[in-house]
CSV table of C-alpha atoms in Angstrom, one decimal:
chain,number,residue,atom,x,y,z
A,1,MET,CA,0.0,0.0,0.0
A,2,ARG,CA,1.4,3.4,-1.0
A,3,PHE,CA,0.1,6.5,0.8
A,4,ASN,CA,0.3,10.1,-0.4
A,5,PRO,CA,1.2,12.0,2.7
A,6,GLU,CA,1.4,15.8,2.6
A,7,THR,CA,4.6,17.8,3.4
A,8,TYR,CA,4.3,20.2,6.3
A,9,ARG,CA,6.5,22.8,8.0
A,10,LEU,CA,8.2,20.1,10.2
A,11,PRO,CA,9.4,17.3,8.0
A,12,ASP,CA,8.2,13.8,8.8
A,13,ILE,CA,11.3,12.1,10.0
A,14,PRO,CA,11.2,8.9,12.0
A,15,MET,CA,11.6,9.4,15.7
A,16,GLN,CA,11.4,13.2,15.4
A,17,PRO,CA,8.6,15.5,16.6
A,18,PHE,CA,6.2,16.7,13.9
A,19,ILE,CA,3.6,18.9,15.5
A,20,ASP,CA,3.9,22.6,14.7
A,21,THR,CA,1.4,24.4,16.9
A,22,ALA,CA,1.5,27.6,14.8
A,23,GLU,CA,1.0,25.7,11.6
A,24,ILE,CA,-2.2,24.0,12.8
A,25,TRP,CA,-3.6,27.3,14.0
A,26,ASP,CA,-2.7,28.9,10.7
A,27,TYR,CA,-4.9,26.3,9.0
A,28,LEU,CA,-7.7,26.8,11.5
A,29,ASN,CA,-7.6,30.6,11.3
A,30,ASN,CA,-7.1,30.9,7.5
A,31,THR,CA,-9.3,28.2,6.0
A,32,PRO,CA,-12.7,29.6,5.1
A,33,SER,CA,-15.6,27.1,4.9
A,34,SER,CA,-18.9,27.0,3.0
A,35,PRO,CA,-21.3,24.3,2.0
A,36,GLU,CA,-19.8,24.2,-1.5
A,37,LYS,CA,-16.3,23.7,-0.2
A,38,VAL,CA,-17.6,21.1,2.4
A,39,ARG,CA,-19.2,19.1,-0.5
A,40,ARG,CA,-15.9,19.0,-2.4
A,41,VAL,CA,-14.1,17.7,0.6
A,42,ILE,CA,-16.7,15.1,1.4
A,43,ASP,CA,-16.5,13.9,-2.2
A,44,LYS,CA,-12.8,13.3,-1.8
A,45,SER,CA,-13.5,11.4,1.5
A,46,LEU,CA,-16.3,9.3,0.0
A,47,ALA,CA,-13.8,8.2,-2.7
A,48,LYS,CA,-11.9,6.7,0.3
A,49,ASN,CA,-9.1,9.2,0.3
A,50,ARG,CA,-7.7,10.6,3.5
A,51,LEU,CA,-8.0,14.3,4.0
A,52,ASN,CA,-5.1,16.7,4.5
A,53,LEU,CA,-5.0,19.5,7.1
A,54,LYS,CA,-6.5,22.2,5.0
A,55,GLU,CA,-9.4,19.9,4.0
A,56,THR,CA,-9.9,18.9,7.6
A,57,ALA,CA,-9.9,22.6,8.6
A,58,THR,CA,-12.6,23.2,6.0
A,59,LEU,CA,-14.8,20.7,7.9
A,60,VAL,CA,-13.8,21.8,11.3
A,61,ASN,CA,-14.6,25.4,10.5
A,62,ALA,CA,-18.0,24.6,9.1
A,63,ASP,CA,-20.6,26.0,11.5
A,64,ASP,CA,-23.7,26.7,9.3
A,65,GLU,CA,-26.6,24.3,9.5
A,66,GLU,CA,-26.3,23.1,5.9
A,67,SER,CA,-22.6,22.3,6.2
A,68,ILE,CA,-23.0,20.4,9.5
A,69,ARG,CA,-25.8,18.4,7.9
A,70,LEU,CA,-23.6,17.5,4.9
A,71,ILE,CA,-20.8,16.4,7.3
A,72,LYS,CA,-23.0,14.1,9.2
A,73,GLU,CA,-24.6,12.6,6.1
A,74,GLY,CA,-21.2,12.1,4.5
A,75,ALA,CA,-19.8,10.4,7.6
A,76,LYS,CA,-22.8,8.1,7.8
A,77,ALA,CA,-22.5,7.2,4.1
A,78,LEU,CA,-18.7,6.6,4.4
A,79,LYS,CA,-19.2,4.4,7.5
A,80,THR,CA,-21.7,2.3,5.7
A,81,LYS,CA,-19.5,2.1,2.6
A,82,ILE,CA,-16.4,0.9,4.4
A,83,TYR,CA,-17.6,-0.8,7.6
A,84,GLY,CA,-21.2,-1.8,6.8
A,85,ASN,CA,-23.4,-2.2,9.8
A,86,ARG,CA,-20.9,-4.1,12.0
A,87,ILE,CA,-19.8,-2.9,15.5
A,88,VAL,CA,-16.7,-4.5,17.1
A,89,LEU,CA,-17.1,-5.2,20.8
A,90,PHE,CA,-14.4,-5.5,23.4
A,91,ALA,CA,-13.8,-5.1,27.2
A,92,PRO,CA,-11.3,-3.0,29.1
A,93,LEU,CA,-9.5,-4.8,31.9
A,94,TYR,CA,-7.6,-2.7,34.4
A,95,ILE,CA,-4.5,-4.5,35.6
A,96,GLY,CA,-3.0,-1.9,38.0
A,97,ASN,CA,-3.6,1.7,39.0
A,98,LYS,CA,-0.2,2.6,40.4
A,99,CYS,CA,1.2,5.7,38.7
A,100,ALA,CA,4.3,7.8,38.9
A,101,ASN,CA,2.9,10.8,37.0
A,102,GLU,CA,1.0,13.9,38.1
A,103,CYS,CA,-1.6,14.5,35.5
A,104,ILE,CA,-4.2,16.9,37.0
A,105,TYR,CA,-7.2,15.4,35.0
A,106,CYS,CA,-6.6,11.8,36.1
A,107,GLY,CA,-7.8,9.9,39.2
A,108,PHE,CA,-4.6,7.8,39.1
A,109,ARG,CA,-2.3,10.8,39.6
A,110,VAL,CA,0.5,10.1,42.0
A,111,SER,CA,-0.5,12.8,44.5
A,112,ASN,CA,-4.0,11.3,45.0
A,113,ARG,CA,-3.8,9.8,48.4
A,114,GLU,CA,-7.5,8.8,48.3
A,115,GLN,CA,-7.0,6.4,45.4
A,116,VAL,CA,-6.9,2.8,46.5
A,117,ARG,CA,-3.8,1.4,44.8
A,118,LYS,CA,-3.9,-2.1,43.5
A,119,THR,CA,-2.2,-4.4,41.0
A,120,LEU,CA,-4.0,-7.7,40.1
A,121,SER,CA,-2.1,-10.8,41.1
A,122,MET,CA,-1.9,-13.5,38.3
A,123,ASP,CA,-4.6,-15.5,40.2
A,124,GLU,CA,-6.9,-12.4,40.3
A,125,LEU,CA,-6.1,-11.7,36.6
A,126,ILE,CA,-7.2,-15.3,35.7
A,127,LYS,CA,-10.4,-14.9,37.6
A,128,GLU,CA,-11.2,-11.6,35.9
A,129,ILE,CA,-10.7,-13.1,32.5
A,130,GLU,CA,-12.8,-16.2,33.4
A,131,ALA,CA,-15.6,-13.8,34.3
A,132,LEU,CA,-15.2,-11.9,31.1
A,133,GLU,CA,-15.2,-15.2,29.0
A,134,GLU,CA,-18.3,-16.4,30.8
A,135,SER,CA,-20.1,-13.2,29.5
A,136,GLY,CA,-18.9,-14.0,25.9
A,137,GLN,CA,-16.0,-11.6,25.5
A,138,LYS,CA,-13.3,-12.4,23.0
A,139,ARG,CA,-11.4,-9.2,22.8
A,140,LEU,CA,-9.7,-7.3,25.6
A,141,ILE,CA,-7.7,-4.2,26.1
A,142,LEU,CA,-5.4,-4.4,29.1
A,143,VAL,CA,-4.9,-1.1,30.9
A,144,PHE,CA,-2.0,-0.2,33.1
A,145,GLY,CA,-1.1,2.9,35.1
A,146,GLU,CA,2.3,4.4,34.2
A,147,HIS,CA,4.5,3.0,36.8
A,148,ALA,CA,7.9,1.2,36.8
A,149,GLU,CA,6.2,-1.9,38.2
A,150,TYR,CA,4.4,-2.3,34.9
A,151,ASN,CA,7.4,-2.8,32.8
A,152,PRO,CA,7.5,-4.6,29.4
A,153,GLU,CA,8.1,-8.0,30.9
A,154,PHE,CA,5.2,-7.6,33.3
A,155,ILE,CA,2.9,-6.5,30.4
A,156,ALA,CA,4.1,-9.5,28.3
A,157,GLU,CA,3.4,-11.9,31.2
A,158,THR,CA,-0.2,-10.5,31.6
A,159,VAL,CA,-0.8,-10.9,27.9
A,160,LYS,CA,0.4,-14.5,27.8
A,161,THR,CA,-1.8,-15.3,30.9
A,162,ALA,CA,-4.8,-13.7,29.2
A,163,TYR,CA,-4.4,-15.9,26.1
A,164,SER,CA,-3.9,-19.0,28.2
A,165,VAL,CA,-7.2,-18.8,30.1
A,166,LYS,CA,-10.0,-21.0,28.8
A,167,LYS,CA,-13.4,-21.1,30.6
A,168,GLY,CA,-16.0,-23.4,29.1
A,169,ARG,CA,-16.2,-22.5,25.5
A,170,GLY,CA,-14.6,-19.1,26.3
A,171,GLU,CA,-11.2,-17.8,25.2
A,172,ILE,CA,-9.6,-14.5,24.6
A,173,ARG,CA,-8.4,-14.1,20.9
A,174,ARG,CA,-7.1,-10.6,20.8
A,175,VAL,CA,-5.3,-8.6,23.6
A,176,ASN,CA,-4.6,-5.0,23.0
A,177,ILE,CA,-2.7,-2.8,25.3
A,178,ASN,CA,-3.1,0.8,26.8
A,179,ALA,CA,0.0,1.6,28.8
A,180,ALA,CA,3.0,3.9,29.1
A,181,PRO,CA,5.3,4.7,26.2
A,182,LEU,CA,8.1,2.2,25.9
A,183,ASP,CA,11.6,2.2,24.4
A,184,ILE,CA,12.3,0.1,21.2
A,185,GLU,CA,13.5,-2.9,23.2
A,186,GLY,CA,10.4,-2.7,25.4
A,187,PHE,CA,8.1,-2.8,22.4
A,188,ARG,CA,10.0,-5.8,21.1
A,189,VAL,CA,9.3,-7.6,24.3
A,190,VAL,CA,5.5,-7.0,24.3
A,191,LYS,CA,5.4,-7.7,20.5
A,192,GLU,CA,6.7,-11.2,21.2
A,193,ALA,CA,3.9,-11.8,23.6
A,194,GLY,CA,1.5,-11.6,20.7
A,195,ILE,CA,-0.4,-8.4,21.4
A,196,GLY,CA,-2.8,-6.8,19.0
A,197,THR,CA,-2.8,-3.0,19.0
A,198,TYR,CA,-0.7,-0.8,21.4
A,199,GLN,CA,-2.4,2.4,22.3
A,200,VAL,CA,-0.7,5.5,23.5
A,201,PHE,CA,-2.8,8.7,23.5
A,202,GLN,CA,-1.0,12.1,23.3
A,203,GLU,CA,-3.8,13.5,25.5
A,204,THR,CA,-3.4,16.9,23.9
A,205,TYR,CA,-1.4,17.8,20.9
A,206,HIS,CA,-1.0,21.4,22.0
A,207,ARG,CA,2.5,21.6,23.5
A,208,GLU,CA,1.9,24.5,25.9
A,209,ALA,CA,-1.4,23.1,27.2
A,210,TYR,CA,0.4,19.7,27.6
A,211,LYS,CA,2.8,21.4,30.1
A,212,ASP,CA,0.0,22.8,32.2
A,213,TYR,CA,-1.7,19.4,32.7
A,214,HIS,CA,1.4,17.2,33.2
A,215,LEU,CA,3.3,18.5,36.2
A,216,TRP,CA,5.8,15.8,37.0
A,217,GLY,CA,6.9,12.3,36.1
A,218,LYS,CA,8.1,10.8,32.7
A,219,LYS,CA,4.8,12.0,31.1
A,220,THR,CA,6.0,15.5,31.2
A,221,ASP,CA,8.1,14.8,28.2
A,222,TYR,CA,5.8,15.9,25.3
A,223,ASP,CA,8.3,14.8,22.5
A,224,TYR,CA,9.0,11.3,24.1
A,225,ARG,CA,5.3,10.6,24.2
A,226,LEU,CA,4.7,12.0,20.7
A,227,THR,CA,7.3,9.8,19.1
A,228,CYS,CA,6.3,6.7,21.2
A,229,LEU,CA,4.5,4.9,18.3
A,230,ASP,CA,7.5,5.6,16.1
A,231,ARG,CA,9.5,3.4,18.4
A,232,ALA,CA,6.8,0.7,18.3
A,233,GLN,CA,7.1,0.7,14.5
A,234,GLU,CA,10.9,0.6,14.7
A,235,ALA,CA,10.4,-2.5,16.9
A,236,GLY,CA,8.2,-4.2,14.3
A,237,LEU,CA,5.0,-3.5,16.3
A,238,ASP,CA,2.9,-2.2,13.4
A,239,ASP,CA,-0.6,-2.1,14.9
A,240,VAL,CA,-0.9,1.1,16.9
A,241,GLY,CA,-3.7,3.4,18.2
A,242,ILE,CA,-3.6,7.1,18.6
A,243,GLY,CA,-5.9,9.3,20.6
A,244,ALA,CA,-6.6,12.6,22.3
A,245,LEU,CA,-8.4,13.4,25.5
A,246,ILE,CA,-11.2,15.8,24.5
A,247,GLY,CA,-11.6,18.7,27.0
A,248,LEU,CA,-8.0,19.5,27.7
A,249,TYR,CA,-7.7,21.9,24.8
A,250,ASP,CA,-9.8,23.2,21.8
A,251,TRP,CA,-11.4,20.1,20.2
A,252,ARG,CA,-10.7,21.6,16.7
A,253,PHE,CA,-7.0,21.6,17.4
A,254,GLU,CA,-7.1,18.1,18.6
A,255,VAL,CA,-8.8,16.8,15.5
A,256,MET,CA,-6.1,18.5,13.4
A,257,GLY,CA,-3.4,17.0,15.6
A,258,LEU,CA,-4.8,13.5,15.1
A,259,VAL,CA,-4.8,14.0,11.4
A,260,ARG,CA,-1.3,15.3,11.5
A,261,HIS,CA,-0.2,12.3,13.5
A,262,THR,CA,-1.8,10.0,10.9
A,263,ASN,CA,0.2,11.7,8.2
A,264,HIS,CA,3.4,11.3,10.1
A,265,LEU,CA,2.9,7.5,10.4
A,266,GLU,CA,2.0,7.2,6.8
A,267,ALA,CA,5.0,9.3,5.7
A,268,CYS,CA,7.6,7.5,7.9
A,269,TYR,CA,6.3,3.9,8.1
A,270,ASN,CA,3.8,3.5,5.3
A,271,VAL,CA,1.1,2.6,7.8
A,272,GLY,CA,-1.7,4.6,9.4
A,273,PRO,CA,-3.2,4.2,12.8
A,274,HIS,CA,-5.2,1.0,13.4
A,275,THR,CA,-7.5,3.0,15.6
A,276,ILE,CA,-8.3,6.5,16.7
A,277,SER,CA,-9.8,7.2,20.1
A,278,PHE,CA,-11.3,10.5,21.4
A,279,PRO,CA,-12.4,10.0,25.0
A,280,ARG,CA,-14.0,13.0,26.7
A,281,ILE,CA,-13.0,14.0,30.3
A,282,LYS,CA,-15.4,12.7,32.9
A,283,ASP,CA,-15.5,13.1,36.6
A,284,ALA,CA,-12.5,11.6,38.5
A,285,SER,CA,-11.1,11.6,41.9
A,286,MET,CA,-9.3,14.9,42.5
A,287,LEU,CA,-10.4,16.3,39.1
A,288,ARG,CA,-9.5,20.0,39.3
A,289,ILE,CA,-9.5,21.5,35.8
A,290,GLU,CA,-11.6,24.3,34.2
A,291,LYS,CA,-14.4,23.3,31.8
A,292,ARG,CA,-13.3,25.9,29.3
A,293,TYR,CA,-12.5,23.3,26.6
A,294,PHE,CA,-15.1,20.7,27.4
A,295,ALA,CA,-16.9,19.8,24.2
A,296,SER,CA,-20.7,19.7,24.1
A,297,ASP,CA,-22.6,16.7,22.8
A,298,GLU,CA,-23.2,18.6,19.5
A,299,GLU,CA,-19.5,19.5,19.1
A,300,PHE,CA,-18.5,15.9,20.0
A,301,THR,CA,-20.9,14.5,17.4
A,302,ARG,CA,-19.3,16.9,14.8
A,303,LEU,CA,-15.9,15.8,16.0
A,304,VAL,CA,-16.7,12.1,15.4
A,305,ALA,CA,-18.1,12.8,11.9
A,306,ILE,CA,-15.2,14.9,10.9
A,307,LEU,CA,-12.6,12.2,12.0
A,308,ARG,CA,-14.6,9.5,10.1
A,309,LEU,CA,-14.3,11.6,7.0
A,310,ALA,CA,-10.7,12.7,7.6
A,311,VAL,CA,-9.3,9.2,8.0
A,312,PRO,CA,-11.7,6.8,6.2
A,313,TYR,CA,-9.7,3.6,6.8
A,314,THR,CA,-9.1,3.7,10.5
A,315,GLY,CA,-11.2,2.1,13.3
A,316,MET,CA,-12.8,4.6,15.6
A,317,ILE,CA,-13.3,3.7,19.3
A,318,LEU,CA,-16.0,5.1,21.6
A,319,THR,CA,-15.9,4.1,25.2
A,320,ALA,CA,-18.4,3.7,28.0
A,321,ARG,CA,-17.5,7.1,29.3
A,322,GLU,CA,-20.4,8.3,27.1
A,323,PRO,CA,-24.1,7.5,27.8
A,324,ALA,CA,-25.9,4.8,25.9
A,325,ALA,CA,-28.2,7.2,23.8
A,326,LEU,CA,-25.2,9.2,22.6
A,327,ARG,CA,-23.2,6.1,21.8
A,328,ASN,CA,-26.0,4.8,19.7
A,329,GLU,CA,-26.1,8.1,17.7
A,330,LEU,CA,-22.4,8.2,17.2
A,331,MET,CA,-22.2,4.8,15.8
A,332,ARG,CA,-24.1,6.1,12.9
A,333,TYR,CA,-21.5,8.7,12.1
A,334,GLY,CA,-18.3,6.7,12.2
A,335,VAL,CA,-17.7,4.7,15.4
A,336,SER,CA,-16.7,1.1,14.6
A,337,GLN,CA,-15.6,-0.2,18.0
A,338,ILE,CA,-17.2,0.1,21.5
A,339,ASP,CA,-16.7,-1.6,24.8
A,340,GLY,CA,-19.5,-3.5,26.5
A,341,GLY,CA,-20.2,-4.7,30.0
A,342,THR,CA,-17.5,-2.3,31.2
A,343,LYS,CA,-16.2,-2.3,34.7
A,344,ILE,CA,-13.1,-0.2,35.5
A,345,GLU,CA,-12.7,-0.8,39.3
A,346,LEU,CA,-9.8,-3.3,39.6
A,347,GLY,CA,-11.2,-6.8,40.3
A,348,SER,CA,-14.8,-5.8,39.6
A,349,TYR,CA,-15.6,-8.4,36.8
A,350,MET,CA,-15.2,-11.3,39.2
A,351,SER,CA,-17.0,-9.6,42.0
A,352,GLN,CA,-19.8,-8.2,39.7
A,353,GLN,CA,-19.6,-4.9,41.6
A,354,LYS,CA,-20.9,-1.7,40.0
A,355,ASN,CA,-18.6,1.2,38.9
A,356,LEU,CA,-19.4,3.4,41.9
A,357,ASP,CA,-16.2,4.4,43.6
A,358,LEU,CA,-14.0,7.1,42.0
A,359,ASN,CA,-11.3,6.3,44.5
A,360,ARG,CA,-11.0,2.8,43.0
A,361,SER,CA,-11.2,3.8,39.3
A,362,GLN,CA,-9.7,6.2,36.9
A,363,PHE,CA,-12.9,8.1,35.9
A,364,HIS,CA,-16.7,7.9,35.9
A,365,ILE,CA,-18.5,5.9,33.2
A,366,ASN,CA,-21.9,6.6,31.9
A,367,ASP,CA,-22.8,3.3,30.2
A,368,ASP,CA,-22.9,0.3,32.6
A,369,ARG,CA,-25.1,-2.0,30.5
A,370,SER,CA,-24.2,-5.6,30.4
A,371,LEU,CA,-22.6,-7.0,27.3
A,372,ASN,CA,-25.8,-8.8,26.4
A,373,GLU,CA,-27.9,-5.7,26.9
A,374,ILE,CA,-25.6,-3.9,24.4
A,375,ILE,CA,-25.7,-6.7,21.9
A,376,GLU,CA,-29.5,-6.9,22.1
A,377,GLU,CA,-29.9,-3.1,21.5
A,378,LEU,CA,-27.4,-3.3,18.6
A,379,LEU,CA,-29.5,-6.1,17.1
A,380,GLN,CA,-32.7,-4.1,17.5
A,381,GLN,CA,-31.0,-1.3,15.5
A,382,GLY,CA,-30.1,-3.6,12.7
A,383,MET,CA,-26.4,-3.5,13.6
A,384,LEU,CA,-24.1,-6.5,13.4
A,385,PRO,CA,-22.2,-7.1,16.7
A,386,SER,CA,-18.7,-8.6,16.0
A,387,PHE,CA,-16.0,-10.2,18.0
A,388,CYS,CA,-13.8,-10.8,15.0
A,389,THR,CA,-10.0,-11.2,15.4
A,390,ALA,CA,-9.3,-12.7,12.0
A,391,CYS,CA,-7.0,-10.0,10.5
A,392,TYR,CA,-4.7,-9.9,13.5
A,393,ARG,CA,-4.4,-13.7,13.6
A,394,LEU,CA,-3.9,-14.2,9.9
A,395,GLY,CA,-1.1,-11.6,9.9
A,396,ARG,CA,-3.2,-8.8,8.3
A,397,THR,CA,-1.6,-6.1,10.4
A,398,GLY,CA,0.2,-2.9,9.8
A,399,GLU,CA,0.9,-2.3,6.1
A,400,HIS,CA,-0.8,-5.6,5.1
A,401,PHE,CA,-4.0,-4.5,7.0
A,402,MET,CA,-3.8,-1.1,5.2
A,403,GLU,CA,-3.9,-2.8,1.8
A,404,PHE,CA,-7.4,-4.1,2.7
A,405,SER,CA,-8.7,-1.2,4.9
A,406,VAL,CA,-7.6,1.9,2.9
A,407,PRO,CA,-9.5,0.9,-0.3
A,408,GLY,CA,-12.4,-0.3,1.8
A,409,PHE,CA,-12.0,-4.0,0.9
A,410,ILE,CA,-11.9,-5.1,4.5
A,411,LYS,CA,-15.7,-5.2,4.6
A,412,ARG,CA,-15.5,-8.3,2.4
A,413,PHE,CA,-13.8,-10.2,5.2
A,414,CYS,CA,-15.3,-8.4,8.2
A,415,THR,CA,-19.0,-9.0,7.5
A,416,PRO,CA,-18.7,-12.8,7.2
A,417,ASN,CA,-16.4,-13.0,10.1
A,418,ALA,CA,-18.7,-10.8,12.2
A,419,ILE,CA,-21.6,-13.1,11.3
A,420,LEU,CA,-19.6,-16.2,12.5
A,421,THR,CA,-18.5,-14.6,15.8
A,422,LEU,CA,-22.0,-13.5,16.5
A,423,ALA,CA,-23.3,-17.0,15.7
A,424,GLU,CA,-20.9,-18.3,18.4
A,425,TYR,CA,-22.1,-15.9,20.9
A,426,LEU,CA,-25.8,-16.8,20.2
A,427,GLU,CA,-25.1,-20.4,20.6
A,428,ASP,CA,-22.9,-20.2,23.7
A,429,TYR,CA,-24.1,-17.2,25.7
A,430,ALA,CA,-27.2,-15.4,24.5
A,431,PRO,CA,-30.6,-15.7,26.3
A,432,GLU,CA,-33.4,-17.0,24.1
A,433,THR,CA,-34.8,-13.5,23.2
A,434,THR,CA,-31.4,-12.2,22.2
A,435,ALA,CA,-30.7,-15.4,20.2
A,436,ARG,CA,-33.9,-15.2,18.3
A,437,LYS,CA,-33.3,-11.6,17.2
A,438,GLY,CA,-29.6,-12.4,16.5
A,439,TRP,CA,-30.4,-15.2,14.1
A,440,GLU,CA,-32.8,-12.8,12.2
A,441,VAL,CA,-30.0,-10.3,11.9
A,442,ILE,CA,-27.6,-13.0,10.7
A,443,GLU,CA,-30.1,-14.2,8.0
A,444,LYS,CA,-30.5,-10.6,6.8
A,445,ASN,CA,-26.8,-10.1,6.5
A,446,ILE,CA,-26.2,-13.4,4.8
A,447,ASP,CA,-28.8,-12.5,2.2
A,448,GLU,CA,-26.7,-9.4,1.3
A,449,LEU,CA,-23.6,-11.5,0.5
A,450,ASN,CA,-22.9,-13.0,-2.9
A,451,GLU,CA,-23.9,-16.6,-3.5
A,452,THR,CA,-20.4,-18.1,-3.0
A,453,MET,CA,-19.9,-16.4,0.3
A,454,GLN,CA,-23.5,-17.2,1.4
A,455,ASN,CA,-22.7,-20.8,0.9
A,456,GLU,CA,-19.4,-20.6,2.7
A,457,VAL,CA,-20.9,-18.7,5.7
A,458,ARG,CA,-23.9,-21.1,6.0
A,459,ASP,CA,-21.6,-24.1,5.9
A,460,LYS,CA,-19.5,-22.6,8.7
A,461,ILE,CA,-22.6,-21.8,10.8
A,462,GLY,CA,-23.6,-25.4,10.5
A,463,ARG,CA,-20.3,-26.5,11.8
A,464,ILE,CA,-20.6,-24.0,14.7
A,465,LYS,CA,-24.0,-25.5,15.6
A,466,GLN,CA,-22.3,-28.9,15.6
A,467,GLY,CA,-19.7,-27.6,18.2
A,468,GLU,CA,-16.8,-26.3,16.1
A,469,ARG,CA,-15.5,-22.8,17.1
A,470,ASP,CA,-13.2,-20.1,15.9
A,471,LEU,CA,-14.0,-20.3,12.2
A,472,TYR,CA,-13.1,-17.4,10.0
A,473,ARG,CA,-11.9,-16.4,6.6
């Protein structure tokens, strides 16, 4: 796959910083927008081409009713064209909340004496994963505080343990990581453990704002964090996820920063981000920041739609920080992955406790529905819940994945695989009412496949009903 990255003021050089704050503001301040210009930009996106900073600024600066309508409709059309109606499901699993950084927006901050610190033992980790498997989960993201105890070897050990746990018909097939930036050798260690995507969020791409929020600890080094995923690529770990914490600075700037980061990865490593995340700040223990940059629901919806249009090929993750109704809306405009049955207090999956205590968790969540409740609601909306892990396990990662995802071909594989993983869930975990609706959705989606693929999928579903598992193409 060959990209066509733009050239900007700071050249894209591996392992070198690439964000020019003044340049991004120049685009935002000097790019006029109109419905006609918005239409032209959307046409480029619908042709499955990534947008540059000027084109992204055209969408960001659009504030008239007609332009906003066009952006939302364009994002909805693009989502359907590339991803169809499938939604990938996963669960976050917090391994430890020790932290050596002082980030004033985070409940894990080192100065927070009210936070109950804990690191799961390997026995507790196994019990947590067994509880997740018993609910039907197949995909995890392991989350670690930024602390010396959570070194690459420890992360690798937790990953290997997660893959080893089998409860009934359950198993974890993909383990992603959200943890501190590593050096190249550290990334090699976690890569050897067989991880999927490694996420590191810049939090805010605005250098001066970054200083204000990160008071001490390794995380104060803006450039080290910014070039973190370069080191992952240098280590051969080619599936990476980028993100910004919305509410630390102007959301328009953060959108531009995410697109600029995408350009950097394309230019230096011929691969874009596997996922983009855009969590909004929520209440947390010791949260003491102004609400000046908090994005409203309407602004947040625009942000999601713009990112979908700006980077057509990447997965977009929306977490349980947001309430169910808003999550349902945003899935229409570009979100392709959500967490379900989420619990973020350490050890809470095995104990079945609610997410209530901010002194035992990183932030407040607003969607505490069970995994099955989310699946049932997705089915009612005609969506196709998916636990697919085929690309990762067949080696379709990094540049190889981009060869499928950038032109939009990935839908040919993902829809059949989503159907098969949903069939497994319906057979093994779903209550009768959910199963009945699920099989109706499966039949509808099979009917939309070509005849050859219909036959292949029906054959594999028959094998699933006979007891086979983990079938994919």
